[in-house]
């Protein structure tokens, strides 16, 4: 901005705004008015620009045609269109597929015959690629009672991915009504280079979402993290003095690196830890240090610097980095201020954050266990010396091995915090937990009542929870979370998870781990219909039928797969295994993501396959598995003393062996595989829920005899149609981005 | 499922009710003869076995299914209801609202489980925590039972082992009566199992026994 421009704006303000200011009495009012005025002017200007930049002219013409053809409101946003054919009976009709935010449409007009199809994404039950004699190489879209087949796409993979994404967004909106569709306007102002022209702004937005999603999964970052860009480079790995080639990723809060060779090394640096970014002088003698930068972190224990080299577009990256860094510093400053204010407003309760409860309520020492813990600590310490410690350690296969063997009790908290990303959440929200607790304890709510009832049944075998100190800490963590996330509130099973977190972690850390678990690792698990857990149950069913078809058939016959797996998923085995064994699974879970639960679940079933196949009824099978799981033991850890029958349990398998076998037998089940499955099952589960709900409603009303079930069904369809379009409008009205 | 011919019977009995009313305590008391004030909560379902030598020629294996009371899992619990032959609905005398929930649990049971030839599932009601609040029995309970064809209800205490065996014996008697009547129609209980299985696909159309 030049001085001239500033003066011009000032003149405008002076002539347009100052006149009206006389009508105010108070000075505060004047200030407020002026701020509002400037804000609104900025907003309108922004909008004008957006409209110019968003979409090309030709795309707008198509969009108009799309609205006309299908008689859709003008605010229905078209994402993209593709040429393809639709199978009407045995005849393919060549035409165009239009994909919009809420609909999948098709139109063909050949030889006077018109074909028009309009499917709402939120009605889709199955979306898949098929290849049959009748419908060769097609995309199948199924809604209740009807299937549609499309084929002859020019870019089938791209089309299918987009369809999947749109259907998934629709399903997620049905799960969580408040989750509207927000276009990401940040993208418009984003400083980018070499971005190929995309047909529509929305398509660009959706592509960016997909990339961010993949990025977050790769590094297990918070669900709000948006990928800014990525670039090829090398990372200097000091532990073996090599330059590893790979890719550097940049988002609002993180710099990440992943080696080209999978698993070789990865690195996560939170931007808030970054102290300095420097360009290195290029030296002719060492070509591997060409175009290098050094990132220094604020790590107080041992000053750490990371060296990236061979960055083709180094200047751009550095510019980008300094831009993001400037924003990060503002953010932390702003937030910590906000936290301070909130504290002043609420009543201070007399409580303090508890340290890990295992330190307050130590269990009687078993020499063997203590020795093993010490040995492990030594191993981890020497690992830290080589690869660094905390979030920004170099993550190699060496650490995977250590994690698989179980993290020592004393290090659990720090490692869990680092791997899960909860450490970053805690660091960027100082004072937040405290103010949440103070507010939550003041409140009367159903969530609080439900929590109260469950406090004593969470981990009753541990001394810490036979005591007010532990119970109070558990209450605070759960009530604070219920207040933080009213969408979830409180769901049973969260108490079991939280109580174990509190054994190993300090109170505030336990809170952030619980939040990360609920929001990132196990999405929608604890909401009012535990949809996420039901989705994952469906995935386990699929995986089992793929891997052990005989056992799958048997369990289906006994009707028991869903009986056993609910608690496995909701409590990550904590409610079915001795907790000191289950925490080893949680070690892997925080390190490797939710896929671990599937691997371990499948391994448990595989190890019991023969016996399960011989079970006569579901009770016998349930007992078998319950006994087996209680027999998963951990000689390196030590649990609380339990009742006699518990200690009499047979020792079935070392938890370390179980985990190791799970990884080797089911290594192909990656996070990516699980995400693909989740997408497919989410559609199905959401539709089943809706259908169930409708059937129940019809059944309870039909008994009145005024209308037949069929009449009621069609009435319901009309209401649903209206309701969905209403909801759509509401969500768009409430959408701050629009 | 069970082997009727060798006089060894298997009964699957459901124990339902709002959360924290003491379902697990009752089951542990009955099956293991123990009581602890601090049971871990049930997620999904848990179950226990009890062998009962009913008379000189009949041995009954009772499977007690402890079904989680939290409403978020409520719609998932129908899988546990399959093949059940009876149910106990538990409420907590110290919390009146848990008695009002009995009607909801009953409707749920009657909706999801029915025996062949349209007989309603035998149900008893257990007013638990009788050791602390035996005098707080809701006055409406008699009328409620009569209206809903429930033949018996008991004030129980898992803590003091009061009336638990009596109540369970009563359930067994009702189930045996039912079975005797059933045998007139259908002597093969495996068939029954198959039937119920296929009916699940019809969205439980059969289960409208109200």
mmCIF file of C-alpha atoms in Angstrom, chain A residues 379-543:
data_model
loop_
_atom_site.group_PDB
_atom_site.id
_atom_site.type_symbol
_atom_site.label_atom_id
_atom_site.label_comp_id
_atom_site.label_asym_id
_atom_site.label_seq_id
_atom_site.Cartn_x
_atom_site.Cartn_y
_atom_site.Cartn_z
ATOM 1 C CA UNK A 379 16.407 -47.703 25.994
ATOM 2 C CA UNK A 380 14.125 -44.740 25.393
ATOM 3 C CA UNK A 381 16.622 -42.264 26.832
ATOM 4 C CA UNK A 382 19.340 -43.491 24.528
ATOM 5 C CA UNK A 383 16.890 -43.268 21.650
ATOM 6 C CA UNK A 384 16.143 -39.657 22.572
ATOM 7 C CA UNK A 385 19.858 -38.901 22.635
ATOM 8 C CA UNK A 386 20.182 -40.017 19.051
ATOM 9 C CA UNK A 387 16.895 -38.935 17.485
ATOM 10 C CA UNK A 388 15.857 -36.028 19.698
ATOM 11 C CA UNK A 389 12.871 -35.934 22.039
ATOM 12 C CA UNK A 390 9.439 -34.376 22.060
ATOM 13 C CA UNK A 391 7.223 -33.689 19.074
ATOM 14 C CA UNK A 392 10.028 -32.860 16.717
ATOM 15 C CA UNK A 393 12.047 -36.010 17.114
ATOM 16 C CA UNK A 394 13.173 -37.818 13.988
ATOM 17 C CA UNK A 395 10.619 -40.604 13.667
ATOM 18 C CA UNK A 396 12.081 -43.748 12.205
ATOM 19 C CA UNK A 397 11.318 -47.436 12.281
ATOM 20 C CA UNK A 398 13.455 -47.569 15.431
ATOM 21 C CA UNK A 399 10.810 -45.729 17.381
ATOM 22 C CA UNK A 400 8.074 -47.973 15.982
ATOM 23 C CA UNK A 401 9.893 -50.915 17.506
ATOM 24 C CA UNK A 402 10.109 -49.202 20.868
ATOM 25 C CA UNK A 403 6.439 -48.259 20.795
ATOM 26 C CA UNK A 404 5.366 -51.777 19.864
ATOM 27 C CA UNK A 405 7.171 -53.032 22.918
ATOM 28 C CA UNK A 406 5.277 -50.625 25.169
ATOM 29 C CA UNK A 407 6.215 -47.176 26.460
ATOM 30 C CA UNK A 408 7.551 -47.098 30.039
ATOM 31 C CA UNK A 409 5.001 -45.742 32.518
ATOM 32 C CA UNK A 410 7.073 -42.700 33.408
ATOM 33 C CA UNK A 411 7.348 -41.521 29.797
ATOM 34 C CA UNK A 412 3.823 -42.332 28.652
ATOM 35 C CA UNK A 413 2.384 -38.897 29.165
ATOM 36 C CA UNK A 414 5.031 -37.036 27.172
ATOM 37 C CA UNK A 415 5.081 -39.555 24.343
ATOM 38 C CA UNK A 416 1.303 -39.744 24.075
ATOM 39 C CA UNK A 417 1.104 -35.962 24.037
ATOM 40 C CA UNK A 418 3.745 -35.693 21.328
ATOM 41 C CA UNK A 419 2.435 -38.435 19.037
ATOM 42 C CA UNK A 420 -1.247 -37.595 19.263
ATOM 43 C CA UNK A 421 -0.734 -33.896 18.607
ATOM 44 C CA UNK A 422 -2.421 -33.058 21.917
ATOM 45 C CA UNK A 423 0.745 -31.247 23.004
ATOM 46 C CA UNK A 424 0.122 -28.582 20.400
ATOM 47 C CA UNK A 425 -3.491 -28.101 21.471
ATOM 48 C CA UNK A 426 -2.426 -27.660 25.065
ATOM 49 C CA UNK A 427 0.327 -25.217 24.201
ATOM 50 C CA UNK A 428 -1.926 -23.036 22.075
ATOM 51 C CA UNK A 429 -4.721 -22.861 24.669
ATOM 52 C CA UNK A 430 -3.108 -21.720 27.907
ATOM 53 C CA UNK A 431 -5.576 -21.332 30.754
ATOM 54 C CA UNK A 432 -8.402 -22.834 28.711
ATOM 55 C CA UNK A 433 -8.793 -26.028 30.721
ATOM 56 C CA UNK A 434 -8.880 -24.151 33.976
ATOM 57 C CA UNK A 435 -11.586 -21.763 32.844
ATOM 58 C CA UNK A 436 -13.611 -24.611 31.331
ATOM 59 C CA UNK A 437 -13.548 -26.490 34.618
ATOM 60 C CA UNK A 438 -14.614 -23.445 36.567
ATOM 61 C CA UNK A 439 -17.553 -22.884 34.245
ATOM 62 C CA UNK A 440 -18.485 -26.554 34.041
ATOM 63 C CA UNK A 441 -18.577 -27.071 37.790
ATOM 64 C CA UNK A 442 -20.954 -24.140 38.157
ATOM 65 C CA UNK A 443 -23.391 -25.600 35.684
ATOM 66 C CA UNK A 444 -26.330 -27.899 36.093
ATOM 67 C CA UNK A 445 -26.631 -30.191 33.098
ATOM 68 C CA UNK A 446 -27.705 -33.667 32.127
ATOM 69 C CA UNK A 447 -24.172 -34.409 31.083
ATOM 70 C CA UNK A 448 -22.913 -33.529 34.542
ATOM 71 C CA UNK A 449 -25.545 -35.734 36.182
ATOM 72 C CA UNK A 450 -24.665 -38.667 33.963
ATOM 73 C CA UNK A 451 -20.971 -38.194 34.638
ATOM 74 C CA UNK A 452 -21.611 -38.144 38.378
ATOM 75 C CA UNK A 453 -23.305 -41.525 38.244
ATOM 76 C CA UNK A 454 -20.455 -43.144 36.366
ATOM 77 C CA UNK A 455 -17.475 -41.740 38.263
ATOM 78 C CA UNK A 456 -17.214 -44.641 40.655
ATOM 79 C CA UNK A 457 -17.622 -47.292 37.981
ATOM 80 C CA UNK A 458 -14.855 -46.152 35.676
ATOM 81 C CA UNK A 459 -11.741 -47.812 37.041
ATOM 82 C CA UNK A 460 -12.897 -49.040 40.444
ATOM 83 C CA UNK A 461 -10.004 -51.451 40.866
ATOM 84 C CA UNK A 462 -7.465 -48.652 41.159
ATOM 85 C CA UNK A 463 -6.867 -47.071 44.529
ATOM 86 C CA UNK A 464 -6.900 -43.614 42.928
ATOM 87 C CA UNK A 465 -10.594 -43.989 42.128
ATOM 88 C CA UNK A 466 -11.516 -45.234 45.568
ATOM 89 C CA UNK A 467 -10.508 -41.799 46.713
ATOM 90 C CA UNK A 468 -11.863 -38.268 46.233
ATOM 91 C CA UNK A 469 -8.632 -37.057 44.673
ATOM 92 C CA UNK A 470 -9.029 -39.342 41.669
ATOM 93 C CA UNK A 471 -12.795 -39.053 41.461
ATOM 94 C CA UNK A 472 -12.654 -35.240 41.536
ATOM 95 C CA UNK A 473 -10.033 -35.133 38.802
ATOM 96 C CA UNK A 474 -12.095 -37.488 36.637
ATOM 97 C CA UNK A 475 -15.191 -35.356 37.199
ATOM 98 C CA UNK A 476 -13.329 -32.205 36.181
ATOM 99 C CA UNK A 477 -11.914 -33.714 32.997
ATOM 100 C CA UNK A 478 -15.251 -35.148 31.859
ATOM 101 C CA UNK A 479 -17.359 -32.123 32.769
ATOM 102 C CA UNK A 480 -14.881 -29.777 31.119
ATOM 103 C CA UNK A 481 -14.960 -31.828 27.935
ATOM 104 C CA UNK A 482 -18.757 -32.002 27.922
ATOM 105 C CA UNK A 483 -18.776 -28.222 28.055
ATOM 106 C CA UNK A 484 -16.083 -27.845 25.408
ATOM 107 C CA UNK A 485 -17.876 -30.088 22.948
ATOM 108 C CA UNK A 486 -21.652 -30.032 23.444
ATOM 109 C CA UNK A 487 -22.045 -32.103 20.278
ATOM 110 C CA UNK A 488 -20.697 -35.056 22.202
ATOM 111 C CA UNK A 489 -21.323 -33.982 25.748
ATOM 112 C CA UNK A 490 -20.767 -37.113 27.707
ATOM 113 C CA UNK A 491 -21.019 -40.675 26.484
ATOM 114 C CA UNK A 492 -20.327 -43.742 28.575
ATOM 115 C CA UNK A 493 -16.947 -45.273 27.749
ATOM 116 C CA UNK A 494 -15.351 -41.827 27.764
ATOM 117 C CA UNK A 495 -15.131 -42.196 31.540
ATOM 118 C CA UNK A 496 -13.200 -45.439 31.217
ATOM 119 C CA UNK A 497 -10.785 -43.909 28.741
ATOM 120 C CA UNK A 498 -10.362 -40.754 30.820
ATOM 121 C CA UNK A 499 -9.741 -42.644 34.047
ATOM 122 C CA UNK A 500 -6.864 -44.574 32.518
ATOM 123 C CA UNK A 501 -5.437 -41.409 30.972
ATOM 124 C CA UNK A 502 -5.468 -39.870 34.458
ATOM 125 C CA UNK A 503 -3.452 -42.756 35.894
ATOM 126 C CA UNK A 504 -0.552 -42.055 33.545
ATOM 127 C CA UNK A 505 -0.976 -38.371 32.749
ATOM 128 C CA UNK A 506 -1.397 -35.130 34.610
ATOM 129 C CA UNK A 507 -4.935 -33.774 34.618
ATOM 130 C CA UNK A 508 -4.660 -31.104 31.941
ATOM 131 C CA UNK A 509 -2.740 -33.458 29.663
ATOM 132 C CA UNK A 510 -5.422 -36.104 30.174
ATOM 133 C CA UNK A 511 -8.035 -33.576 29.116
ATOM 134 C CA UNK A 512 -6.242 -32.691 25.878
ATOM 135 C CA UNK A 513 -5.587 -36.338 25.079
ATOM 136 C CA UNK A 514 -9.270 -37.101 25.552
ATOM 137 C CA UNK A 515 -10.178 -34.196 23.269
ATOM 138 C CA UNK A 516 -7.752 -35.337 20.579
ATOM 139 C CA UNK A 517 -9.038 -38.873 20.830
ATOM 140 C CA UNK A 518 -12.690 -37.839 20.509
ATOM 141 C CA UNK A 519 -12.131 -35.360 17.700
ATOM 142 C CA UNK A 520 -9.288 -36.675 15.558
ATOM 143 C CA UNK A 521 -8.644 -40.338 16.166
ATOM 144 C CA UNK A 522 -12.144 -41.670 16.711
ATOM 145 C CA UNK A 523 -14.415 -39.302 14.790
ATOM 146 C CA UNK A 524 -18.130 -39.388 15.738
ATOM 147 C CA UNK A 525 -17.518 -42.250 18.172
ATOM 148 C CA UNK A 526 -19.170 -40.718 21.187
ATOM 149 C CA UNK A 527 -21.967 -38.689 19.611
ATOM 150 C CA UNK A 528 -25.610 -39.323 20.418
ATOM 151 C CA UNK A 529 -25.853 -42.372 18.179
ATOM 152 C CA UNK A 530 -22.241 -43.554 18.507
ATOM 153 C CA UNK A 531 -22.235 -43.507 14.704
ATOM 154 C CA UNK A 532 -18.457 -43.624 14.406
ATOM 155 C CA UNK A 533 -18.232 -46.838 16.392
ATOM 156 C CA UNK A 534 -21.028 -48.411 14.338
ATOM 157 C CA UNK A 535 -19.210 -47.415 11.154
ATOM 158 C CA UNK A 536 -16.042 -49.085 12.425
ATOM 159 C CA UNK A 537 -17.971 -52.198 13.429
ATOM 160 C CA UNK A 538 -19.078 -52.472 9.819
ATOM 161 C CA UNK A 539 -15.476 -52.155 8.687
ATOM 162 C CA UNK A 540 -14.370 -54.924 11.039
ATOM 163 C CA UNK A 541 -17.108 -57.073 9.565
ATOM 164 C CA UNK A 542 -15.784 -56.447 6.043
ATOM 165 C CA UNK A 543 -12.182 -57.025 7.037
#
